[in-house]
CSV table of C-alpha atoms in Angstrom, one decimal:
chain,number,residue,atom,x,y,z
A,1,MET,CA,122.5,76.0,181.8
A,2,ALA,CA,125.1,77.3,179.4
A,3,LYS,CA,124.9,74.0,177.5
A,4,ALA,CA,121.1,74.3,177.1
A,5,LYS,CA,121.5,77.9,175.7
A,6,LYS,CA,124.2,76.7,173.3
A,7,GLU,CA,122.0,73.8,172.0
A,8,LYS,CA,119.0,76.2,171.6
A,9,LYS,CA,121.2,78.7,169.6
A,10,SER,CA,122.4,75.8,167.4
A,11,SER,CA,118.8,74.7,166.9
A,12,ASN,CA,117.7,78.2,165.9
A,13,LEU,CA,120.6,78.5,163.4
A,14,LEU,CA,119.5,75.1,161.9
A,15,VAL,CA,116.0,76.3,161.5
A,16,ILE,CA,117.1,79.5,159.8
A,17,LEU,CA,119.4,77.5,157.5
A,18,LEU,CA,116.5,75.2,156.5
A,19,ILE,CA,114.3,78.2,155.8
A,20,LEU,CA,116.9,79.8,153.6
A,21,ILE,CA,117.3,76.5,151.7
A,22,LEU,CA,113.5,76.2,151.2
A,23,LEU,CA,113.4,79.8,149.9
A,24,LEU,CA,116.1,79.1,147.5
A,25,LEU,CA,114.3,76.1,146.2
A,26,ILE,CA,111.2,78.2,145.6
A,27,VAL,CA,112.9,81.2,144.1
A,28,LEU,CA,115.6,79.7,142.0
A,29,PRO,CA,113.6,77.5,139.5
A,30,PRO,CA,111.4,80.3,138.0
A,31,THR,CA,114.4,82.7,138.1
A,32,PHE,CA,116.5,80.2,136.0
A,33,ARG,CA,113.6,79.6,133.6
A,34,SER,CA,113.3,83.3,133.0
A,35,LEU,CA,117.0,83.9,132.6
A,36,PHE,CA,117.7,80.7,130.6
A,37,PRO,CA,114.6,79.7,128.6
A,38,ARG,CA,114.6,76.5,126.6
A,39,GLU,CA,115.1,76.7,122.8
A,40,ASP,CA,111.5,75.7,122.0
A,41,GLU,CA,110.2,78.4,124.4
A,42,GLU,CA,112.4,81.0,122.7
A,43,GLU,CA,111.0,80.0,119.3
A,44,LYS,CA,107.4,80.3,120.6
A,45,ILE,CA,108.2,83.8,122.0
A,46,GLU,CA,109.7,84.8,118.6
A,47,GLU,CA,106.9,83.3,116.5
A,48,THR,CA,103.9,84.6,118.4
A,49,PRO,CA,104.2,88.3,117.4
A,50,LYS,CA,104.9,87.3,113.8
A,51,LEU,CA,101.6,85.6,113.4
A,52,ASN,CA,99.9,89.0,113.4
A,53,ASN,CA,102.5,90.7,111.2
A,54,LEU,CA,100.3,91.3,108.1
A,55,THR,CA,100.8,93.9,105.5
A,56,ASN,CA,98.4,94.8,102.8
A,57,LEU,CA,99.6,96.5,99.6
A,58,SER,CA,96.6,98.0,97.8
A,59,CYS,CA,97.1,99.5,94.3
A,60,ARG,CA,94.4,101.0,92.0
A,61,LYS,CA,94.3,102.2,88.4
A,62,LYS,CA,91.9,102.9,85.6
A,63,THR,CA,93.1,101.3,82.4
A,64,THR,CA,92.9,102.5,78.8
A,65,ASP,CA,90.4,99.7,78.0
A,66,ASN,CA,87.9,101.2,80.5
A,67,TYR,CA,88.4,99.0,83.6
A,68,ASN,CA,89.0,100.0,87.2
A,69,VAL,CA,91.7,97.6,88.5
A,70,THR,CA,92.4,97.0,92.2
A,71,VAL,CA,95.2,94.7,93.3
A,72,ASN,CA,95.6,93.7,96.9
A,73,ASN,CA,98.8,91.9,97.9
A,74,ILE,CA,98.8,90.4,101.4
A,75,TYR,CA,102.2,89.8,103.0
A,76,GLN,CA,102.7,87.7,106.2
A,77,ASN,CA,106.0,88.1,107.9
A,78,ASN,CA,107.2,89.9,104.7
A,79,ASP,CA,106.4,86.9,102.6
A,80,ILE,CA,103.7,87.1,99.9
A,81,SER,CA,100.7,84.9,100.9
A,82,LYS,CA,97.8,86.1,98.7
A,83,VAL,CA,97.1,88.4,95.8
A,84,THR,CA,93.5,89.5,94.8
A,85,ILE,CA,93.0,91.2,91.5
A,86,SER,CA,89.6,92.8,90.8
A,87,TYR,CA,88.5,94.2,87.4
A,88,SER,CA,85.4,96.4,87.4
A,89,GLN,CA,84.2,97.5,84.0
A,90,VAL,CA,83.3,101.2,83.7
A,91,VAL,CA,80.0,101.8,81.9
A,92,ASN,CA,80.1,105.2,80.3
A,93,ASP,CA,76.9,107.2,79.5
A,94,GLN,CA,76.2,107.9,75.8
A,95,ASN,CA,77.8,111.0,74.4
A,96,THR,CA,75.0,113.4,73.6
A,97,THR,CA,74.9,116.8,71.8
A,98,GLU,CA,72.0,119.2,71.4
A,99,THR,CA,71.2,120.4,67.8
A,100,PRO,CA,68.7,123.2,67.3
A,101,ASP,CA,65.9,122.5,64.7
A,102,ALA,CA,64.2,124.9,62.4
A,103,ASN,CA,61.8,126.1,65.1
A,104,GLY,CA,64.6,127.0,67.5
A,105,THR,CA,64.1,124.0,69.8
A,106,SER,CA,66.8,121.6,70.6
A,107,ASP,CA,66.9,117.9,69.8
A,108,THR,CA,69.2,115.5,71.6
A,109,THR,CA,71.0,113.2,69.3
A,110,THR,CA,73.4,110.4,70.2
A,111,ASN,CA,77.0,110.6,69.0
A,112,THR,CA,77.0,107.2,67.5
A,113,GLN,CA,80.2,107.8,65.5
A,114,THR,CA,82.2,108.5,68.6
A,115,GLN,CA,80.8,105.3,70.2
A,116,THR,CA,81.7,103.3,67.0
A,117,ASN,CA,85.2,104.6,67.0
A,118,ASP,CA,85.6,103.9,70.8
A,119,THR,CA,84.3,100.3,70.2
A,120,THR,CA,86.7,99.7,67.3
A,121,SER,CA,89.6,101.1,69.3
A,122,GLN,CA,88.7,98.9,72.3
A,123,THR,CA,88.3,95.8,70.1
A,124,GLN,CA,91.8,96.4,68.6
A,125,THR,CA,93.3,96.7,72.1
A,126,ASN,CA,91.6,93.6,73.4
A,127,THR,CA,92.8,91.4,70.6
A,128,GLU,CA,96.5,92.0,71.7
A,129,GLN,CA,97.9,88.8,73.1
A,130,PRO,CA,99.9,88.9,76.4
A,131,THR,CA,103.6,88.2,76.2
A,132,THR,CA,105.1,85.4,78.3
A,133,ASN,CA,107.1,86.4,81.4
A,134,SER,CA,105.9,90.0,81.3
A,135,PRO,CA,102.7,91.8,82.5
A,136,VAL,CA,99.9,92.6,80.2
A,137,ILE,CA,99.7,96.3,80.4
A,138,ASP,CA,96.3,98.0,79.8
A,139,ASN,CA,94.9,94.9,78.2
A,140,VAL,CA,92.5,93.6,80.8
A,141,LEU,CA,90.7,91.0,78.6
A,142,GLY,CA,94.1,89.5,77.6
A,143,GLU,CA,95.2,89.3,81.2
A,144,MET,CA,92.0,87.8,82.4
A,145,ASP,CA,92.2,85.1,79.7
A,146,VAL,CA,95.6,84.2,81.1
A,147,LEU,CA,94.4,84.1,84.7
A,148,ARG,CA,91.5,81.8,83.8
A,149,THR,CA,93.9,79.2,82.5
A,150,ILE,CA,95.7,78.8,85.8
A,151,GLU,CA,93.8,76.1,87.9
A,152,ALA,CA,95.1,77.1,91.3
A,153,ILE,CA,93.6,80.6,90.9
A,154,THR,CA,90.1,81.1,92.4
A,155,LYS,CA,87.8,82.9,90.0
A,156,ASN,CA,84.6,84.9,90.8
A,157,GLU,CA,83.1,86.6,87.8
A,158,THR,CA,80.0,88.4,86.7
A,159,ASP,CA,79.2,90.4,83.6
A,160,THR,CA,81.0,93.5,84.7
A,161,ASN,CA,83.1,92.4,87.7
A,162,HIS,CA,85.9,89.9,87.7
A,163,GLN,CA,87.9,88.8,90.7
A,164,PHE,CA,90.9,86.5,90.8
A,165,SER,CA,92.5,85.3,94.0
A,166,ILE,CA,96.1,83.9,93.9
A,167,VAL,CA,96.7,82.0,97.2
A,168,ILE,CA,100.3,80.8,97.4
A,169,LYS,CA,99.6,77.8,99.5
A,170,ASN,CA,97.1,76.5,96.9
A,171,PHE,CA,100.0,75.8,94.5
A,172,GLY,CA,101.5,73.4,97.0
A,173,ASN,CA,104.6,71.8,95.3
A,174,LEU,CA,103.5,73.0,91.9
A,175,PRO,CA,105.7,75.6,90.2
A,176,ILE,CA,104.4,79.2,90.1
A,177,PRO,CA,103.4,80.0,86.5
A,178,ASN,CA,105.6,82.6,84.9
A,179,GLU,CA,102.5,84.6,83.9
A,180,ILE,CA,101.9,85.7,87.5
A,181,THR,CA,105.4,85.9,89.0
A,182,PHE,CA,105.6,89.7,88.4
A,183,ARG,CA,102.7,90.0,91.0
A,184,LEU,CA,104.6,88.0,93.6
A,185,GLN,CA,107.5,90.2,94.4
A,186,SER,CA,108.7,91.6,97.7
A,187,LEU,CA,106.7,94.5,99.2
A,188,THR,CA,109.1,97.3,98.2
A,189,VAL,CA,109.8,96.0,94.7
A,190,GLN,CA,106.1,95.3,94.1
A,191,LYS,CA,105.0,98.8,95.1
A,192,LYS,CA,107.5,100.4,92.8
A,193,PHE,CA,106.5,98.0,90.0
A,194,TYR,CA,102.8,99.0,90.2
A,195,GLU,CA,103.6,102.7,90.6
A,196,ASN,CA,105.7,102.6,87.5
A,197,LEU,CA,102.6,101.3,85.6
A,198,GLY,CA,100.6,104.3,86.8
A,199,TYR,CA,98.9,102.7,89.9
A,200,THR,CA,98.3,104.6,93.1
A,201,CYS,CA,99.4,102.4,96.0
A,202,THR,CA,98.9,102.4,99.8
A,203,ILE,CA,100.4,100.2,102.5
A,204,VAL,CA,98.4,99.1,105.6
A,205,ASN,CA,100.0,97.2,108.5
A,206,THR,CA,97.7,95.1,110.7
């Protein structure tokens, strides 16, 4: 009788031991995977949030040659990926003055002299040529001429609106032209650069 009880007790201990071993086999693998992930899994975990780390630097200014300029710099993981430059020509109304006639009524006349002077001044400004390795400041026509010569830049132009898209991957292994390198600086440096030229800048993170 005592022998039977001893064998039963040993059998129960064996069953408990087997259950503990099975539990360990179930629990340990996921625990180890969580505590000691493989290198490729670590890289995926690190890269996933970076895919959505986009920052847009938007800067605006009205130039002396009568254009509204908007520049949008897109940064992905702190690296410049795209720059879009938009030039929108401002169309001013004619300057008018009222001159009373002999009957005391007023005639509206156009100040053609002011327009002629403005046109002459604008023509002189537009004929200035951009200097290599430096930005064309307040000379929109000169800068647009430079951007048109770069094949990797996408152009979308109408009579009064001109848009140029600089997508870094479009250059592939080609060197970045010196004429646009001043637009491809780091976020902090780029913001200060535009603000020093009189632009108003905002930063949006997405």
